[in-house]
Amino acid sequence: MSVAFRRESDEEHKEPKFELPLPAGPNMVTPRGPALLAAKVAEIEAAVAAESNDEAREVLKRELRYWHTRQSTAQVAPVPEEDVVAIGSRVRIRLAGKERVIDIVGHDEADPAADRIAFQAPLARALIGAETGEFVAFNGKPDAIEILASEVIPD
């Protein structure tokens, strides 16, 4: 048999596993962010310890490296000024005739279904720096959003 048709193992033909990509920019979080990150790390560490399948364990370890990096690079954002939208603000807005309350949080804290959006999201970027009573442009429309109220996200 020719050496050209022999394979030593299947490992050499698998796709390489790259690290999970980190979001660009600083890793800003709200005051509750470090506790959320610590809980996520503890959850994955427990899953790694409980996993008996080597391949599944490697996937979990890769995810754990991501969360360790996020935990070690987290920077708590300064407390927002009263009536000024910033990371850590709960904002009541009027957009397209509808009122909505959203929290502006760090990337890893975001949950759009629960109205917690990351500070890098287009809507958050439009709002940050605005003050209560102001109108801001959004989606190419001037005065698309009215800031009705802004306060620090309660604990």
mmCIF file of C-alpha atoms in Angstrom:
data_model
loop_
_atom_site.group_PDB
_atom_site.id
_atom_site.type_symbol
_atom_site.label_atom_id
_atom_site.label_comp_id
_atom_site.label_asym_id
_atom_site.label_seq_id
_atom_site.Cartn_x
_atom_site.Cartn_y
_atom_site.Cartn_z
ATOM 1 C CA MET A 1 0.000 0.000 0.000
ATOM 2 C CA SER A 2 1.306 3.433 -0.876
ATOM 3 C CA VAL A 3 2.165 5.818 1.951
ATOM 4 C CA ALA A 4 0.099 8.505 0.201
ATOM 5 C CA PHE A 5 -3.133 6.682 1.044
ATOM 6 C CA ARG A 6 -2.404 6.093 4.714
ATOM 7 C CA ARG A 7 -3.654 8.394 7.425
ATOM 8 C CA GLU A 8 -2.089 8.431 10.853
ATOM 9 C CA SER A 9 -5.213 9.847 12.532
ATOM 10 C CA ASP A 10 -8.331 11.855 11.940
ATOM 11 C CA GLU A 11 -6.989 14.664 14.173
ATOM 12 C CA GLU A 12 -4.800 16.104 11.421
ATOM 13 C CA HIS A 13 -7.814 16.614 9.149
ATOM 14 C CA LYS A 14 -10.078 18.458 11.600
ATOM 15 C CA GLU A 15 -10.731 22.171 11.346
ATOM 16 C CA PRO A 16 -8.602 24.184 13.761
ATOM 17 C CA LYS A 17 -10.389 25.507 16.854
ATOM 18 C CA PHE A 18 -9.899 29.232 17.260
ATOM 19 C CA GLU A 19 -10.541 31.172 20.434
ATOM 20 C CA LEU A 20 -13.927 32.851 20.783
ATOM 21 C CA PRO A 21 -13.730 36.402 19.412
ATOM 22 C CA LEU A 22 -13.736 39.231 21.920
ATOM 23 C CA PRO A 23 -15.901 42.287 21.264
ATOM 24 C CA ALA A 24 -13.934 45.323 20.126
ATOM 25 C CA GLY A 25 -13.332 48.191 22.502
ATOM 26 C CA PRO A 26 -13.181 48.435 26.265
ATOM 27 C CA ASN A 27 -14.962 45.887 28.428
ATOM 28 C CA MET A 28 -17.145 48.318 30.369
ATOM 29 C CA VAL A 29 -19.660 46.890 32.841
ATOM 30 C CA THR A 30 -22.187 48.240 35.311
ATOM 31 C CA PRO A 31 -21.573 47.763 39.062
ATOM 32 C CA ARG A 32 -23.387 44.411 38.920
ATOM 33 C CA GLY A 33 -21.224 43.218 35.990
ATOM 34 C CA PRO A 34 -18.313 41.729 37.993
ATOM 35 C CA ALA A 35 -20.700 39.539 39.998
ATOM 36 C CA LEU A 36 -22.408 38.331 36.804
ATOM 37 C CA LEU A 37 -19.040 37.503 35.242
ATOM 38 C CA ALA A 38 -17.897 35.652 38.373
ATOM 39 C CA ALA A 39 -21.113 33.608 38.363
ATOM 40 C CA LYS A 40 -20.644 32.711 34.688
ATOM 41 C CA VAL A 41 -17.031 31.629 35.300
ATOM 42 C CA ALA A 42 -18.085 29.486 38.286
ATOM 43 C CA GLU A 43 -20.888 27.897 36.214
ATOM 44 C CA ILE A 44 -18.509 26.930 33.404
ATOM 45 C CA GLU A 45 -15.791 25.733 35.810
ATOM 46 C CA ALA A 46 -18.359 23.390 37.375
ATOM 47 C CA ALA A 47 -19.396 22.161 33.925
ATOM 48 C CA VAL A 48 -15.732 21.487 33.002
ATOM 49 C CA ALA A 49 -15.215 19.518 36.220
ATOM 50 C CA ALA A 50 -18.373 17.464 35.621
ATOM 51 C CA GLU A 51 -17.750 16.726 31.913
ATOM 52 C CA SER A 52 -16.364 13.270 31.162
ATOM 53 C CA ASN A 53 -16.160 13.564 27.367
ATOM 54 C CA ASP A 54 -12.751 14.974 26.337
ATOM 55 C CA GLU A 55 -14.038 16.775 23.246
ATOM 56 C CA ALA A 56 -16.915 18.403 25.126
ATOM 57 C CA ARG A 57 -14.520 19.364 27.942
ATOM 58 C CA GLU A 58 -12.231 21.114 25.433
ATOM 59 C CA VAL A 59 -15.190 23.126 24.112
ATOM 60 C CA LEU A 60 -16.045 24.161 27.676
ATOM 61 C CA LYS A 61 -12.411 25.078 28.407
ATOM 62 C CA ARG A 62 -12.381 27.294 25.338
ATOM 63 C CA GLU A 63 -15.522 29.047 26.580
ATOM 64 C CA LEU A 64 -13.964 29.333 30.050
ATOM 65 C CA ARG A 65 -10.886 31.081 28.606
ATOM 66 C CA TYR A 66 -13.222 33.615 26.974
ATOM 67 C CA TRP A 67 -15.051 34.334 30.243
ATOM 68 C CA HIS A 68 -11.799 34.511 32.247
ATOM 69 C CA THR A 69 -10.574 37.142 29.797
ATOM 70 C CA ARG A 70 -13.842 39.068 30.053
ATOM 71 C CA GLN A 71 -13.671 38.874 33.841
ATOM 72 C CA SER A 72 -10.062 40.064 34.045
ATOM 73 C CA THR A 73 -10.580 42.965 31.613
ATOM 74 C CA ALA A 74 -13.880 44.242 33.039
ATOM 75 C CA GLN A 75 -13.900 47.919 33.990
ATOM 76 C CA VAL A 76 -16.778 49.237 36.063
ATOM 77 C CA ALA A 77 -18.187 52.335 34.378
ATOM 78 C CA PRO A 78 -18.471 55.480 36.478
ATOM 79 C CA VAL A 79 -21.886 56.151 37.980
ATOM 80 C CA PRO A 80 -23.859 58.216 35.457
ATOM 81 C CA GLU A 81 -24.761 61.801 36.241
ATOM 82 C CA GLU A 82 -28.385 62.429 37.067
ATOM 83 C CA ASP A 83 -30.492 63.053 33.928
ATOM 84 C CA VAL A 84 -27.567 62.243 31.581
ATOM 85 C CA VAL A 85 -27.598 58.944 29.660
ATOM 86 C CA ALA A 86 -24.500 56.768 30.122
ATOM 87 C CA ILE A 87 -23.481 53.172 30.782
ATOM 88 C CA GLY A 88 -25.455 52.187 33.857
ATOM 89 C CA SER A 89 -28.486 54.341 33.011
ATOM 90 C CA ARG A 90 -32.110 53.293 32.948
ATOM 91 C CA VAL A 91 -33.658 55.446 30.239
ATOM 92 C CA ARG A 92 -37.305 56.085 29.449
ATOM 93 C CA ILE A 93 -37.661 57.125 25.818
ATOM 94 C CA ARG A 94 -40.329 57.782 23.242
ATOM 95 C CA LEU A 95 -39.499 56.228 19.874
ATOM 96 C CA ALA A 96 -41.998 56.115 16.984
ATOM 97 C CA GLY A 97 -44.767 57.237 19.330
ATOM 98 C CA LYS A 98 -44.173 54.432 21.837
ATOM 99 C CA GLU A 99 -42.656 54.720 25.289
ATOM 100 C CA ARG A 100 -39.978 52.256 26.250
ATOM 101 C CA VAL A 101 -37.642 51.785 29.222
ATOM 102 C CA ILE A 102 -34.180 50.380 28.556
ATOM 103 C CA ASP A 103 -31.044 49.799 30.608
ATOM 104 C CA ILE A 104 -27.670 50.573 29.029
ATOM 105 C CA VAL A 105 -25.196 47.932 30.194
ATOM 106 C CA GLY A 106 -21.938 46.210 29.266
ATOM 107 C CA HIS A 107 -21.683 43.750 26.379
ATOM 108 C CA ASP A 108 -21.793 40.638 28.576
ATOM 109 C CA GLU A 109 -24.739 41.956 30.604
ATOM 110 C CA ALA A 110 -26.912 42.689 27.579
ATOM 111 C CA ASP A 111 -30.237 40.930 27.121
ATOM 112 C CA PRO A 112 -32.346 42.728 24.496
ATOM 113 C CA ALA A 113 -35.415 40.621 25.349
ATOM 114 C CA ALA A 114 -35.253 42.088 28.877
ATOM 115 C CA ASP A 115 -34.606 45.637 27.538
ATOM 116 C CA ARG A 116 -30.931 45.585 28.579
ATOM 117 C CA ILE A 117 -28.851 46.742 25.627
ATOM 118 C CA ALA A 118 -25.077 46.904 25.262
ATOM 119 C CA PHE A 119 -23.506 50.349 25.206
ATOM 120 C CA GLN A 120 -22.123 49.541 21.724
ATOM 121 C CA ALA A 121 -25.602 48.921 20.254
ATOM 122 C CA PRO A 122 -26.763 51.572 17.766
ATOM 123 C CA LEU A 123 -29.671 52.657 19.973
ATOM 124 C CA ALA A 124 -27.419 53.016 23.027
ATOM 125 C CA ARG A 125 -24.806 54.946 21.038
ATOM 126 C CA ALA A 126 -27.529 57.365 19.928
ATOM 127 C CA LEU A 127 -28.660 57.895 23.525
ATOM 128 C CA ILE A 128 -25.346 58.129 25.407
ATOM 129 C CA GLY A 129 -24.538 61.694 26.358
ATOM 130 C CA ALA A 130 -28.097 62.944 25.859
ATOM 131 C CA GLU A 131 -30.014 64.587 28.687
ATOM 132 C CA THR A 132 -33.582 64.324 29.894
ATOM 133 C CA GLY A 133 -35.837 66.413 27.650
ATOM 134 C CA GLU A 134 -33.563 66.198 24.609
ATOM 135 C CA PHE A 135 -34.409 64.784 21.210
ATOM 136 C CA VAL A 136 -31.735 62.705 19.457
ATOM 137 C CA ALA A 137 -31.287 61.457 15.911
ATOM 138 C CA PHE A 138 -31.601 57.746 15.176
ATOM 139 C CA ASN A 139 -31.582 55.709 11.947
ATOM 140 C CA GLY A 140 -30.945 58.834 9.910
ATOM 141 C CA LYS A 141 -33.995 60.626 11.307
ATOM 142 C CA PRO A 142 -33.409 63.821 13.258
ATOM 143 C CA ASP A 143 -35.304 64.081 16.551
ATOM 144 C CA ALA A 144 -36.383 60.429 16.290
ATOM 145 C CA ILE A 145 -36.043 59.743 20.030
ATOM 146 C CA GLU A 146 -37.210 61.841 22.960
ATOM 147 C CA ILE A 147 -35.418 61.251 26.276
ATOM 148 C CA LEU A 148 -38.204 61.308 28.868
ATOM 149 C CA ALA A 149 -36.139 60.334 31.930
ATOM 150 C CA SER A 150 -32.736 58.945 32.865
ATOM 151 C CA GLU A 151 -31.638 57.500 36.190
ATOM 152 C CA VAL A 152 -29.033 55.116 37.568
ATOM 153 C CA ILE A 153 -30.095 51.468 37.181
ATOM 154 C CA PRO A 154 -31.347 50.452 40.644
ATOM 155 C CA ASP A 155 -29.666 47.474 42.320
#
